[in-house]
Structures are given as C-alpha cells and as structure tokens.
C-alpha cells in the first residue's frame, strides 16, 4: 500500500489497521478457547497473514475510501476467523467485539466504520471484447478484480450464468443449484479461499449441504480443473500416490490451477490423511517421485523457469524448489468433512495440518428462507392440482416440516444427550419422495377418474339406447295390439273349429268303438275258423298225400267221362274256387 498504487487517504489510514488486526486476533484467541466440541478453535499467526493476503488483492479503483477499506478489512477478518465458528452465539460475540474494538481504537474516526454485512469477490467482471490485436496464444479471460458485490440479485444472475456455462462445459454431470443467500455466501467463501495462492479449504457440514457442488462451481469460475479420486475395491495407498503425482504434475509442471476435492468417504486408509497433512504443512510428500521421474520433471521445467525467473540458475535444487513452489501456489486442496461422530475430531487432532493448513468454512443449518427457496425451486414447476395460494402454502409447509424436525433433534439431544441429524440431503429426499408419491397417487386417481368417466359415458350411451328402445316399444305396442286383435279372431275361429273337431272326434270315437266291436267279433270268428282249420288239417294232409298219388292217366280218364259222377263234379268245383 504505497502512493504509487493507492490514494493518500488509504495509505495514511492503513497502518492503523495493523495493530487493530492483532488486537482483534488476540481477543478472539483468548475468548474462543478450544473445547472437545470446538477443538478446531485454534488461532495462529497464519490467520494474520491470511487476512492481509486477502486485503492485498484489492486495487485502488475498488478501494477509494477509508470506509470501503474498513469494509474489506472487516470482511477478511470474518472469512479467516469467524467462518470456523460453529454456532450463532460465537459469531454474534465476534461481531460485537469487532465493532466495539474498532470504534474504540479509531476514536474520532469511528464514523468511517460500517458494520453492515458485505462481501468481496473477484468474478463479477465480464470477458472483454476482442480487439483483434491480441497475439495468437492470447486467451480472453474475465479480469479478476477483487471488489464489493453491488447487490444480491446481481450476484445471483452472475452465478446462474456461471452454472449454465458449467453445465454446458461439463457433460454428464449437470448441476442444479438453488442460489439462496446462504449458498451464495458459502460459494463466495470458497471462491475467496481457492483464488489465493496456497489457499486450501476445510469445509465442514452435514451431508447434502452442497460442499462439493459449490467447490466445483467455484473452481469453474476460477478456471481451475477439479480432481477427485475414484474409490474401487482395490484402491490403495499406491493409487492415492499416483493421484497426488497427477496433481503435482498439473499444478507444478503445467502451472495450471487445480482443485483436489477430498471427502471423508474417500478415506479408505488413514495413510491418505498423512499424505494430505504433509502437503498442507510442508507442501510436499517425501519420496513421492522416483529419481527418474524427478529428473524428467526438472528437465521439462528448465525452459519454464528461465522464462519466469531468468536470473535464477537452473540447478537441480532450484528447479525442485520452483516445482514445489508452483505446485503449492496452484494446487488447492478442499476437504469436505462431516462433523457427525468422533472421527472428524480424532482425525483433526491426529493430523493438525488439516486445521492449521486450511481456511475453515463451517456449514450451519439451512435457515428458513433457504428451505423455502429450495422447496420453491423443486415444486414451483411441478404439476399440482391446486390454486397458486395453496401451492405456495405447500412450499412453505415443506420448509416448516424440515425446521420442526431439526428443532426436535436439538430437543432430543438436550434431553437424552444423543445426537440425531436431519441434513439438507434429507430435505431433498423428502421433496423427491413427496413428488414421487404425489405423481403415483395422481396417476391412480387419473385411472379411477378415467374409469368413472368411461362408466358415465356408458351410462349416457345406455340412456340414449333406452330412449330409442322406449320409442320402439311404443311402436311395438301398437303392433302388439293389432296382432292381439288378429290373435283373438284366430282364437275364436280355432275355438269354433275345436268345437267342431270335438264333435267329429266324438263321431270318430263312436265309429272306432263299432269297428273295435267288429274286430272283436272277427277275432272270435277267426279263432273258430282256426279251430276248424286245425280240425280239418289231418284231412287236408291226407288230401295232399292223396294228391301226390294222382297220375297223368287218372286225369286223362276223368277227361274222357261224358257225364262225370256228382262227387267228381263237386271236387272240381272246389278246385276251381281255390
């Protein structure tokens, strides 16, 4: 901060902030002592360097007055010191203490101190228009100007634009974030950490808070690559070392910014944390590269170091130091841990570099407005059969349910001393479950409604058919009356015929009776004749036998008789009759 870069008012006012920063840091260190629940309340001189490192990013045009400088100083103190606090009470104490200490120290100039909440970021500027005079290897990028956000709406529009660019650039992993106030605040915090050289972040929050998604988006905004290990059944320490080699090659050899996202679910072996502790503390892992690999890297670094540091001799030690320094500046480790359970505390105490080598950001419980914003995002376009007022009430009720469950978890812990967490991931699952169940029930109701409509349609068709049948029935009744009259006539005729038939029947019966009597008489005569026949049968047989004795000469004799005897004449008459 000199007169060649800043205005005289800023240059004269800034030295007063140096002892003030130390006083605030010491007061916080004395008040906020580490406890078993707040083991990470550890403050060291790195905090002071981080505060001033953040302040040094500002430029004259973005910091024209002492009031804006104090805003920037207050913002950096919050980011380095207060972001690690786990509850609202500690943050409130820090805010009150910072305000009182600053006003008391400045004395008459206390009016320039503005304690309103504000944030500084470096990604609000647009990419400049190309002029045509740029060299071939020139890359158009948005200027990184560290400045105060003009408004929350402007910031939200910028973030939505960056998210759309991320979804277009990164295929297969679409990002759908809801930028409520807390989400934008955490994104700005992460962006501030990783944009600084050697900036590493420790993000602590329950699952579903958005730690990884916000880190990916912040890395995209900073034009960094992102890398995350892929756990498999056979993943071991050797594979983790290969990943670290890749990170060092990209950040140290290629000189590109890269963000390494590491979650507590990735800790398959505690040795992983040992390596990360060395990287965060010393910037390197001993014996990570073999001698031939290191020789290859240093040989490739010779022209790069000559271009950036022409006065430095390219010895092996200088090349290695340049490699490690470049890697530390460009490699940004982001640890995404959950505070649930004892593992986070034990690991932090076992590997102190995780706390001292990182800038912390503690993700607290989502406030009510965040829950409403998320619920509105997922339900506003979801088809619900209701009025707009009812739908807004439903969105608010979703947030109330989450809040009530969270408060119940706190009461449960206060009563039984057992922790139970309801996470943002639970809220998202709650919303998805509601949408799924509603869609299923609506589909079932639609099926029933369709069946009912089909039944009503059938009833309408049946009513029409009944009306038509009723008309036909009237016509048929007329035909029936005509047919009935004809039938009566036929019936009367049939009756008359029947009476005549009865008379004929009686006469026939009488004739039949007489015929029957005659048949009976004939049967009697027949029986008598058969009886006489039986009596004459022997004579007949004798006649047949006698007939057989007749010869031709006998017949000739009879023929010669002029007047045959009476008996012969009688026999011949009988023969002729037969």
Coordinates of C-alpha atoms in Angstrom, one line a residue:
X1 CA 0.0 0.0 0.0
X2 CA 2.0 2.9 -1.3
X3 CA 1.2 6.2 -3.0
X4 CA 2.0 4.8 -6.4
X5 CA -0.8 2.3 -6.1
X6 CA -3.4 3.9 -3.7
X7 CA -4.6 7.2 -2.7
X8 CA -3.1 9.2 0.1
X9 CA -6.1 8.7 2.4
X10 CA -5.8 4.9 2.1
X11 CA -2.0 4.9 2.6
X12 CA -2.2 7.0 5.7
X13 CA -5.2 5.1 7.2
X14 CA -3.9 1.6 6.6
X15 CA -1.1 1.5 9.3
X16 CA -3.8 1.9 11.9
X17 CA -5.3 -1.4 10.9
X18 CA -2.2 -3.4 11.6
X19 CA -2.2 -3.2 15.4
X20 CA -6.0 -3.3 15.3
X21 CA -5.9 -6.7 13.5
X22 CA -3.5 -8.1 16.1
X23 CA -5.7 -6.9 18.9
X24 CA -8.8 -8.5 17.5
X25 CA -6.9 -11.7 16.8
X26 CA -5.6 -11.8 20.4
X27 CA -9.0 -11.1 21.9
X28 CA -10.5 -13.9 19.9
X29 CA -7.7 -16.3 20.7
X30 CA -8.2 -15.6 24.5
X31 CA -12.0 -15.8 24.4
X32 CA -12.6 -18.7 21.9
X33 CA -10.6 -21.4 23.6
X34 CA -10.7 -25.0 22.1
X35 CA -13.0 -27.4 23.8
X36 CA -13.9 -31.1 23.0
X37 CA -16.8 -29.8 20.9
X38 CA -14.8 -26.9 19.4
X39 CA -11.4 -28.5 19.1
X40 CA -10.7 -26.5 15.9
X41 CA -10.8 -23.1 17.7
X42 CA -7.0 -22.8 17.2
X43 CA -5.7 -19.5 16.1
X44 CA -2.1 -18.9 14.9
X45 CA -0.1 -16.3 13.1
X46 CA -1.1 -17.8 9.7
X47 CA -4.5 -16.2 10.4
X48 CA -3.0 -12.7 10.4
X49 CA -1.1 -13.4 7.1
X50 CA -4.3 -14.7 5.5
X51 CA -6.2 -11.6 6.5
X52 CA -3.5 -9.3 4.9
X53 CA -3.1 -11.6 1.9
X54 CA -6.8 -11.1 1.2
X55 CA -6.6 -7.3 1.7
X56 CA -3.6 -7.1 -0.7
X57 CA -5.7 -8.3 -3.6
X58 CA -7.7 -5.1 -3.8
X59 CA -6.8 -2.3 -6.2
X60 CA -7.1 1.5 -6.0
X61 CA -10.3 1.8 -8.1
X62 CA -12.1 -0.7 -5.9
X63 CA -10.9 0.8 -2.6
X64 CA -11.2 4.6 -2.9
X65 CA -12.2 5.5 0.7
X66 CA -11.4 4.6 4.2
X67 CA -14.9 3.3 4.7
X68 CA -14.5 0.8 1.9
X69 CA -11.1 -0.2 3.2
X70 CA -12.6 -0.9 6.6
X71 CA -15.3 -3.0 4.9
X72 CA -12.7 -5.0 3.2
X73 CA -10.7 -5.4 6.5
X74 CA -13.9 -6.5 8.3
X75 CA -14.7 -9.0 5.5
X76 CA -11.3 -10.6 5.7
X77 CA -11.4 -10.9 9.5
X78 CA -14.7 -12.6 9.2
X79 CA -13.5 -15.0 6.5
X80 CA -10.4 -16.0 8.3
X81 CA -11.5 -16.0 11.9
X82 CA -15.3 -16.2 12.2
X83 CA -16.1 -18.7 9.5
X84 CA -14.9 -21.5 11.7
X85 CA -17.4 -20.8 14.5
X86 CA -20.0 -23.5 14.9
X87 CA -22.9 -21.5 16.4
X88 CA -24.6 -18.2 16.2
X89 CA -23.6 -17.1 19.7
X90 CA -19.9 -17.2 18.9
X91 CA -20.4 -15.3 15.7
X92 CA -22.5 -12.7 17.5
X93 CA -19.8 -12.3 20.1
X94 CA -17.2 -11.8 17.4
X95 CA -19.3 -9.3 15.6
X96 CA -20.0 -7.2 18.7
X97 CA -16.4 -7.4 19.9
X98 CA -15.0 -6.5 16.4
X99 CA -17.4 -3.5 16.2
X100 CA -16.6 -2.2 19.8
X101 CA -12.9 -2.7 19.5
X102 CA -12.7 -1.0 16.1
X103 CA -14.8 2.0 17.3
X104 CA -12.8 2.4 20.5
X105 CA -9.5 2.1 18.7
X106 CA -10.4 4.6 15.9
X107 CA -11.8 7.1 18.3
X108 CA -12.8 10.2 16.4
X109 CA -12.6 8.3 13.1
X110 CA -15.1 5.7 14.3
X111 CA -17.7 7.1 11.9
X112 CA -15.9 5.6 8.9
X113 CA -16.6 2.1 10.3
X114 CA -19.6 0.5 8.7
X115 CA -20.7 -2.8 10.4
X116 CA -23.2 -3.8 7.7
X117 CA -22.7 -7.2 6.1
X118 CA -20.9 -7.2 2.8
X119 CA -18.8 -9.5 0.7
X120 CA -15.9 -9.1 -1.8
X121 CA -15.4 -11.3 -4.8
X122 CA -13.3 -11.3 -8.0
X123 CA -15.6 -12.9 -10.6
X124 CA -18.1 -10.1 -11.3
X125 CA -16.4 -8.7 -14.4
X126 CA -17.3 -9.9 -17.9
X127 CA -14.9 -11.1 -20.6
X128 CA -13.6 -8.1 -22.6
X129 CA -14.4 -7.8 -26.2
X130 CA -11.5 -8.9 -28.5
X131 CA -9.8 -6.0 -30.4
X132 CA -8.0 -8.1 -33.0
X133 CA -4.6 -7.0 -31.8
X134 CA -4.2 -10.0 -29.4
X135 CA -1.4 -12.5 -30.1
X136 CA -2.2 -16.0 -31.3
X137 CA -1.7 -17.6 -27.9
X138 CA -3.7 -15.0 -26.0
X139 CA -6.6 -16.3 -24.0
X140 CA -9.5 -14.0 -23.4
X141 CA -10.5 -14.2 -19.7
X142 CA -12.6 -12.1 -17.4
X143 CA -10.4 -9.8 -15.3
X144 CA -10.0 -10.9 -11.6
X145 CA -10.9 -7.7 -9.9
X146 CA -11.4 -8.0 -6.1
X147 CA -14.5 -5.8 -5.4
X148 CA -17.6 -5.5 -3.3
X149 CA -20.8 -7.1 -4.6
X150 CA -23.3 -4.5 -5.8
X151 CA -26.4 -6.5 -4.8
X152 CA -27.6 -10.0 -4.1
X153 CA -29.7 -10.1 -7.3
X154 CA -26.8 -9.1 -9.5
X155 CA -24.6 -11.8 -7.8
X156 CA -27.4 -14.4 -8.3
X157 CA -27.6 -13.6 -12.0
X158 CA -23.9 -14.0 -12.3
X159 CA -23.9 -17.3 -10.6
X160 CA -26.7 -18.6 -12.7
X161 CA -24.7 -17.6 -15.8
X162 CA -21.7 -19.5 -14.5
X163 CA -23.8 -22.5 -13.6
X164 CA -25.2 -22.6 -17.2
X165 CA -21.6 -22.4 -18.5
X166 CA -20.6 -25.2 -16.2
X167 CA -23.4 -27.4 -17.4
X168 CA -22.5 -26.7 -21.0
X169 CA -18.8 -27.3 -20.4
X170 CA -19.0 -30.4 -18.2
X171 CA -21.1 -33.0 -19.9
X172 CA -22.8 -35.9 -18.0
X173 CA -22.8 -34.1 -14.6
X174 CA -25.5 -31.4 -14.8
X175 CA -25.5 -29.0 -11.8
X176 CA -28.9 -27.8 -10.5
X177 CA -28.2 -25.5 -7.6
X178 CA -30.6 -23.2 -5.7
X179 CA -28.8 -19.9 -5.0
X180 CA -30.4 -18.8 -1.8
X181 CA -28.5 -16.3 0.4
X182 CA -26.5 -18.9 2.4
X183 CA -25.5 -20.9 -0.7
X184 CA -24.1 -17.7 -2.3
X185 CA -22.3 -16.8 0.9
X186 CA -20.6 -20.2 1.0
X187 CA -19.7 -20.0 -2.7
X188 CA -18.1 -16.6 -2.2
X189 CA -16.1 -18.0 0.8
X190 CA -14.9 -21.0 -1.2
X191 CA -14.0 -18.8 -4.2
X192 CA -12.0 -16.5 -2.0
X193 CA -10.0 -19.4 -0.5
X194 CA -9.1 -21.1 -3.7
X195 CA -8.3 -18.0 -5.7
X196 CA -5.4 -17.1 -3.3
X197 CA -2.1 -18.8 -3.7
X198 CA -1.7 -21.8 -1.5
X199 CA -5.3 -21.5 -0.5
X200 CA -6.7 -24.7 0.9
X201 CA -10.2 -25.1 2.3
X202 CA -11.7 -27.2 5.1
X203 CA -15.5 -27.4 4.5
X204 CA -17.4 -28.9 7.5
X205 CA -21.1 -29.7 7.2
X206 CA -23.6 -32.5 7.2
X207 CA -24.3 -34.4 4.0
X208 CA -26.2 -32.6 1.3
X209 CA -25.0 -29.1 2.3
X210 CA -23.6 -28.5 -1.1
X211 CA -19.9 -28.6 -0.2
X212 CA -18.7 -30.5 -3.3
X213 CA -21.1 -28.8 -5.8
X214 CA -20.2 -25.3 -4.6
X215 CA -16.5 -26.2 -4.8
X216 CA -16.8 -27.5 -8.4
X217 CA -18.6 -24.3 -9.4
X218 CA -16.1 -22.1 -7.6
X219 CA -13.3 -23.9 -9.4
X220 CA -15.0 -23.5 -12.7
X221 CA -15.4 -19.8 -12.1
X222 CA -11.6 -19.6 -11.3
X223 CA -10.8 -21.6 -14.5
X224 CA -9.4 -24.4 -12.4
X225 CA -9.6 -28.1 -13.1
X226 CA -11.2 -30.3 -10.5
X227 CA -10.0 -33.7 -9.5
X228 CA -11.5 -36.3 -7.1
X229 CA -10.3 -39.9 -6.5
X230 CA -12.5 -42.8 -7.7
X231 CA -12.7 -45.4 -5.0
X232 CA -12.7 -49.0 -6.0
X233 CA -12.4 -52.3 -4.1
X234 CA -8.6 -52.4 -5.0
X235 CA -7.9 -48.7 -4.4
X236 CA -4.9 -48.4 -2.0
X237 CA -2.1 -46.1 -0.9
X238 CA -0.2 -46.6 -4.2
X239 CA -3.2 -45.5 -6.2
X240 CA -3.5 -42.4 -4.0
X241 CA 0.1 -41.6 -4.5
X242 CA -0.5 -41.8 -8.3
X243 CA -3.3 -39.3 -7.9
X244 CA -1.0 -37.0 -5.9
X245 CA 1.6 -37.3 -8.7
X246 CA -1.0 -36.2 -11.2
X247 CA -2.0 -33.2 -9.1
X248 CA 1.7 -32.2 -8.7
X249 CA 2.3 -32.5 -12.5
X250 CA -0.7 -30.4 -13.4
X251 CA -0.1 -27.7 -10.7
X252 CA 3.7 -27.7 -10.6
X253 CA 4.8 -28.7 -14.1
X254 CA 2.0 -27.4 -16.2
X255 CA 1.4 -24.4 -13.9
X256 CA -2.4 -24.8 -14.1
X257 CA -4.8 -24.3 -11.2
X258 CA -6.4 -27.5 -9.9
X259 CA -8.8 -28.2 -7.0
X260 CA -8.5 -31.5 -5.3
X261 CA -11.8 -32.4 -3.7
X262 CA -11.4 -34.9 -0.9
X263 CA -14.3 -36.1 1.3
X264 CA -14.4 -38.2 4.4
X265 CA -16.0 -41.0 2.4
X266 CA -12.7 -41.2 0.4
X267 CA -10.6 -42.1 3.5
X268 CA -10.2 -45.7 2.8
X269 CA -6.8 -45.7 4.6
X270 CA -5.7 -43.3 7.3
X271 CA -2.4 -43.0 5.4
X272 CA -4.3 -40.8 2.9
X273 CA -4.6 -38.2 5.6
X274 CA -0.9 -38.5 6.4
X275 CA 0.0 -37.6 2.9
X276 CA -2.5 -34.7 2.8
X277 CA -1.2 -33.5 6.2
X278 CA 2.3 -33.3 4.7
X279 CA 1.1 -31.4 1.6
X280 CA -0.8 -28.9 3.8
X281 CA 2.0 -28.4 6.2
X282 CA 5.2 -28.6 4.1
X283 CA 3.9 -28.5 0.6
X284 CA 5.4 -31.8 -0.5
X285 CA 5.3 -35.5 0.2
X286 CA 8.7 -37.1 0.8
X287 CA 9.8 -39.6 -1.8
X288 CA 6.7 -39.2 -3.8
X289 CA 8.5 -39.2 -7.1
X290 CA 11.2 -41.7 -8.1
X291 CA 14.6 -40.3 -9.2
X292 CA 14.0 -40.8 -12.9
X293 CA 10.5 -39.2 -12.6
X294 CA 12.0 -36.2 -10.8
X295 CA 14.8 -35.9 -13.4
X296 CA 12.2 -35.9 -16.2
X297 CA 10.2 -33.2 -14.4
X298 CA 13.2 -30.9 -13.7
X299 CA 14.4 -31.2 -17.3
X300 CA 11.0 -30.1 -18.5
X301 CA 11.0 -27.2 -16.0
X302 CA 14.2 -25.6 -17.3
X303 CA 12.7 -23.5 -20.1
X304 CA 9.7 -22.6 -17.9
X305 CA 11.9 -21.4 -15.0
X306 CA 14.1 -19.5 -17.4
X307 CA 11.1 -17.7 -18.7
X308 CA 9.6 -16.8 -15.3
X309 CA 12.9 -16.4 -13.3
X310 CA 15.7 -15.6 -15.8
X311 CA 18.2 -14.6 -13.2
X312 CA 17.9 -17.8 -11.2
X313 CA 20.3 -20.6 -12.2
X314 CA 18.6 -23.8 -13.2
X315 CA 20.3 -26.1 -10.7
X316 CA 18.6 -29.3 -9.5
X317 CA 17.7 -27.8 -6.1
X318 CA 16.4 -24.6 -7.7
X319 CA 14.3 -26.5 -10.2
X320 CA 12.9 -28.7 -7.5
X321 CA 12.1 -25.7 -5.3
X322 CA 10.5 -23.9 -8.3
X323 CA 8.4 -27.1 -8.9
X324 CA 7.2 -27.4 -5.3
X325 CA 6.5 -23.6 -5.1
X326 CA 4.5 -23.7 -8.3
X327 CA 2.6 -26.7 -7.1
X328 CA 1.8 -25.1 -3.7
X329 CA 0.5 -22.0 -5.4
X330 CA -1.7 -23.8 -8.0
X331 CA -2.8 -26.8 -6.0
X332 CA -5.9 -26.1 -3.8
X333 CA -7.0 -28.9 -1.6
X334 CA -10.6 -28.8 -0.5
X335 CA -11.5 -31.1 2.3
X336 CA -15.2 -31.8 2.6
X337 CA -15.8 -33.4 6.0
X338 CA -18.9 -34.1 8.2
X339 CA -18.9 -33.2 11.9
X340 CA -21.1 -36.2 12.7
X341 CA -19.4 -38.6 15.0
X342 CA -16.0 -38.6 16.6
X343 CA -13.9 -39.3 13.5
X344 CA -13.6 -35.7 12.5
X345 CA -12.3 -34.7 15.9
X346 CA -9.9 -37.6 16.2
X347 CA -8.5 -37.1 12.7
X348 CA -8.1 -33.4 13.2
X349 CA -6.2 -33.9 16.4
X350 CA -4.0 -36.6 14.8
X351 CA -3.3 -34.6 11.7
X352 CA -3.0 -30.9 12.8
X353 CA -2.2 -29.8 9.3
X354 CA -5.8 -30.3 8.4
X355 CA -6.8 -27.4 10.7
X356 CA -3.7 -25.1 10.5
X357 CA -3.1 -25.5 6.8
X358 CA -6.7 -24.8 5.7
X359 CA -9.1 -21.9 5.9
X360 CA -12.3 -23.3 7.5
X361 CA -15.9 -22.8 6.5
X362 CA -18.5 -24.3 8.8
X363 CA -21.8 -25.1 7.1
X364 CA -24.5 -24.4 9.6
X365 CA -28.1 -25.5 9.4
X366 CA -30.1 -24.1 6.5
X367 CA -32.2 -21.1 7.5
X368 CA -35.9 -20.9 6.8
X369 CA -35.5 -18.8 3.7
X370 CA -33.1 -21.3 2.2
X371 CA -35.6 -24.1 2.8
X372 CA -38.4 -22.1 1.2
X373 CA -36.1 -21.3 -1.8
X374 CA -35.1 -24.9 -2.3
X375 CA -38.7 -26.1 -1.9
X376 CA -39.9 -23.5 -4.3
X377 CA -37.2 -24.5 -6.8
X378 CA -38.3 -28.1 -6.9
X379 CA -42.1 -27.6 -6.6
X380 CA -42.9 -24.4 -8.5
X381 CA -42.9 -26.1 -11.8
X382 CA -44.2 -29.4 -10.5
X383 CA -47.8 -30.0 -11.7
X384 CA -50.1 -29.9 -8.6
X385 CA -53.8 -29.7 -8.9
X386 CA -54.4 -26.7 -6.7
X387 CA -54.6 -22.9 -6.7
X388 CA -51.5 -20.7 -6.6
X389 CA -52.1 -19.8 -3.0
X390 CA -52.4 -23.4 -1.9
X391 CA -49.3 -24.3 -3.8
X392 CA -47.3 -21.5 -2.0
X393 CA -48.6 -22.7 1.3
X394 CA -47.5 -26.2 0.5
X395 CA -44.0 -24.9 -0.4
X396 CA -43.9 -23.1 3.0
X397 CA -45.1 -26.2 4.9
X398 CA -42.3 -28.3 3.4
X399 CA -39.8 -25.9 4.9
X400 CA -41.7 -25.8 8.2
X401 CA -41.6 -29.6 8.5
X402 CA -37.8 -29.6 8.0
X403 CA -37.4 -26.9 10.6
X404 CA -39.6 -28.7 13.1
X405 CA -37.7 -31.9 12.7
X406 CA -34.4 -30.1 13.1
X407 CA -35.7 -28.4 16.3
X408 CA -36.8 -31.8 17.6
X409 CA -33.3 -33.2 17.0
X410 CA -31.9 -30.4 19.2
X411 CA -34.5 -31.1 21.9
X412 CA -33.7 -34.8 21.7
X413 CA -30.0 -34.1 22.2
X414 CA -30.8 -31.8 25.1
X415 CA -32.9 -34.4 26.8
X416 CA -31.1 -37.7 26.1
X417 CA -27.6 -36.4 25.1
X418 CA -27.8 -38.4 21.8
X419 CA -27.1 -36.7 18.5
X420 CA -29.5 -37.1 15.7
X421 CA -29.1 -35.1 12.5
X422 CA -31.6 -34.1 9.8
X423 CA -29.5 -33.0 6.8
X424 CA -30.2 -31.0 3.7
X425 CA -29.9 -34.3 1.8
X426 CA -32.9 -35.5 4.0
X427 CA -34.8 -32.4 2.9
X428 CA -34.1 -33.1 -0.8
X429 CA -35.1 -36.7 -0.3
X430 CA -38.3 -35.5 1.4
X431 CA -39.1 -33.3 -1.6
X432 CA -38.4 -36.1 -4.1
X433 CA -40.4 -38.5 -2.0
X434 CA -43.4 -36.1 -2.0
X435 CA -43.2 -35.6 -5.7
X436 CA -43.0 -39.4 -6.4
X437 CA -45.9 -40.2 -4.1
X438 CA -48.0 -37.3 -5.4
X439 CA -47.3 -38.4 -9.0
X440 CA -48.3 -42.0 -8.1
X441 CA -51.4 -41.0 -6.3
X442 CA -52.4 -38.6 -9.1
X443 CA -51.8 -41.4 -11.7
X444 CA -54.1 -43.7 -9.6
X445 CA -56.7 -41.0 -9.3
X446 CA -56.5 -40.4 -13.0
X447 CA -57.0 -44.1 -13.7
X448 CA -60.1 -44.1 -11.4
X449 CA -61.4 -40.9 -13.0
X450 CA -60.9 -42.3 -16.4
X451 CA -62.8 -45.4 -15.4
X452 CA -65.5 -43.3 -13.9
X453 CA -65.7 -41.2 -17.0
X454 CA -65.9 -44.3 -19.1
X455 CA -68.7 -45.6 -16.8
X456 CA -70.6 -42.4 -17.1
X457 CA -70.1 -42.4 -20.9
X458 CA -71.5 -46.0 -20.9
X459 CA -74.5 -44.8 -18.8
X460 CA -75.1 -41.9 -21.2
X461 CA -75.0 -44.3 -24.1
X462 CA -77.3 -46.7 -22.2
X463 CA -79.8 -43.9 -21.5
X464 CA -79.8 -43.0 -25.2
X465 CA -80.4 -46.6 -26.1
X466 CA -83.2 -46.9 -23.5
X467 CA -84.8 -43.8 -25.1
X468 CA -84.6 -45.3 -28.5
X469 CA -85.9 -48.6 -27.2
X470 CA -88.8 -46.8 -25.4
X471 CA -89.8 -45.3 -28.8
X472 CA -89.5 -48.7 -30.4
X473 CA -91.6 -50.1 -27.6
X474 CA -94.4 -47.7 -28.2
X475 CA -94.5 -48.7 -31.9
X476 CA -94.3 -52.4 -30.9
X477 CA -97.2 -51.9 -28.5
X478 CA -99.3 -50.7 -31.4
X479 CA -98.2 -53.7 -33.5
X480 CA -99.0 -55.9 -30.5
X481 CA -102.5 -54.5 -30.2
X482 CA -103.1 -55.2 -33.8
X483 CA -101.6 -58.7 -33.5
X484 CA -103.6 -59.3 -30.4
X485 CA -106.9 -58.5 -32.2
X486 CA -105.9 -60.8 -35.0
X487 CA -105.0 -63.4 -32.5
X488 CA -108.4 -63.0 -30.8
X489 CA -110.0 -63.6 -34.2
X490 CA -107.9 -66.6 -34.9
X491 CA -108.5 -67.9 -31.4
X492 CA -112.3 -67.6 -31.8
X493 CA -112.0 -69.4 -35.2
X494 CA -109.9 -72.0 -33.6
X495 CA -112.4 -72.3 -30.8
X496 CA -115.1 -72.9 -33.3
X497 CA -113.0 -75.4 -35.2
X498 CA -112.2 -77.0 -31.9
X499 CA -115.8 -77.5 -31.0
X500 CA -116.5 -78.9 -34.5
X501 CA -113.4 -81.1 -34.1
X502 CA -114.8 -82.3 -30.7
X503 CA -118.0 -83.3 -32.4
X504 CA -116.0 -85.1 -35.2
X505 CA -113.9 -86.6 -32.5
X506 CA -116.9 -88.0 -30.8
X507 CA -118.3 -89.4 -34.0
X508 CA -114.9 -90.9 -34.9
X509 CA -114.8 -92.4 -31.4
X510 CA -118.2 -93.9 -31.9
X511 CA -117.2 -95.4 -35.3
X512 CA -114.0 -96.6 -33.7
X513 CA -115.9 -98.3 -31.0
X514 CA -118.1 -100.0 -33.5
X515 CA -115.0 -101.0 -35.5
X516 CA -113.5 -102.3 -32.4
X517 CA -116.6 -104.4 -31.7
X518 CA -116.5 -105.8 -35.3
X519 CA -112.8 -106.6 -34.9
X520 CA -113.5 -108.4 -31.7
X521 CA -116.2 -110.4 -33.5
X522 CA -113.9 -111.1 -36.4
X523 CA -111.3 -112.2 -33.9
X524 CA -113.8 -114.6 -32.4
X525 CA -114.7 -116.0 -35.9
X526 CA -111.1 -116.2 -36.7
X527 CA -110.5 -118.2 -33.6
X528 CA -113.3 -120.5 -34.5
X529 CA -112.1 -120.8 -38.1
X530 CA -108.6 -121.6 -37.0
X531 CA -110.0 -124.2 -34.6
X532 CA -112.0 -125.8 -37.5
X533 CA -108.9 -125.5 -39.7
X534 CA -106.9 -127.4 -37.1
X535 CA -109.6 -130.0 -37.1
X536 CA -109.6 -130.2 -40.9
X537 CA -105.8 -130.2 -41.1
X538 CA -105.5 -134.0 -41.0
X539 CA -107.9 -134.4 -43.8
X540 CA -106.0 -131.8 -45.7
X541 CA -102.8 -133.5 -45.2
X542 CA -104.4 -136.8 -46.3
X543 CA -105.8 -135.0 -49.4
X544 CA -102.3 -133.6 -50.1
X545 CA -100.9 -137.1 -49.7
X546 CA -103.7 -138.5 -51.9
X547 CA -102.9 -135.7 -54.4
X548 CA -99.4 -137.0 -54.7
X549 CA -100.8 -140.3 -55.8
X550 CA -102.6 -138.9 -58.8
X551 CA -101.1 -139.8 -62.1
X552 CA -101.5 -138.4 -65.6
X553 CA -103.5 -141.4 -66.7
X554 CA -106.0 -140.6 -63.9
X555 CA -106.6 -137.1 -65.3
X556 CA -106.9 -138.5 -68.8
X557 CA -109.6 -140.9 -67.5
X558 CA -111.6 -138.1 -66.0
X559 CA -111.3 -136.1 -69.2
X560 CA -112.9 -138.9 -71.1
X561 CA -116.0 -139.0 -68.8
X562 CA -119.0 -137.6 -70.7
X563 CA -121.1 -137.0 -67.6
X564 CA -118.8 -137.3 -64.6
X565 CA -120.3 -138.5 -61.3
X566 CA -121.6 -135.9 -58.8
X567 CA -118.7 -136.3 -56.4
X568 CA -116.2 -135.7 -59.2
X569 CA -118.0 -132.6 -60.3
X570 CA -118.1 -131.3 -56.7
X571 CA -114.4 -131.8 -56.3
X572 CA -113.6 -130.0 -59.5
X573 CA -115.8 -127.0 -58.4
X574 CA -113.9 -126.8 -55.1
X575 CA -110.6 -126.8 -57.0
X576 CA -111.7 -124.0 -59.3
X577 CA -112.8 -122.0 -56.2
X578 CA -109.4 -122.4 -54.7

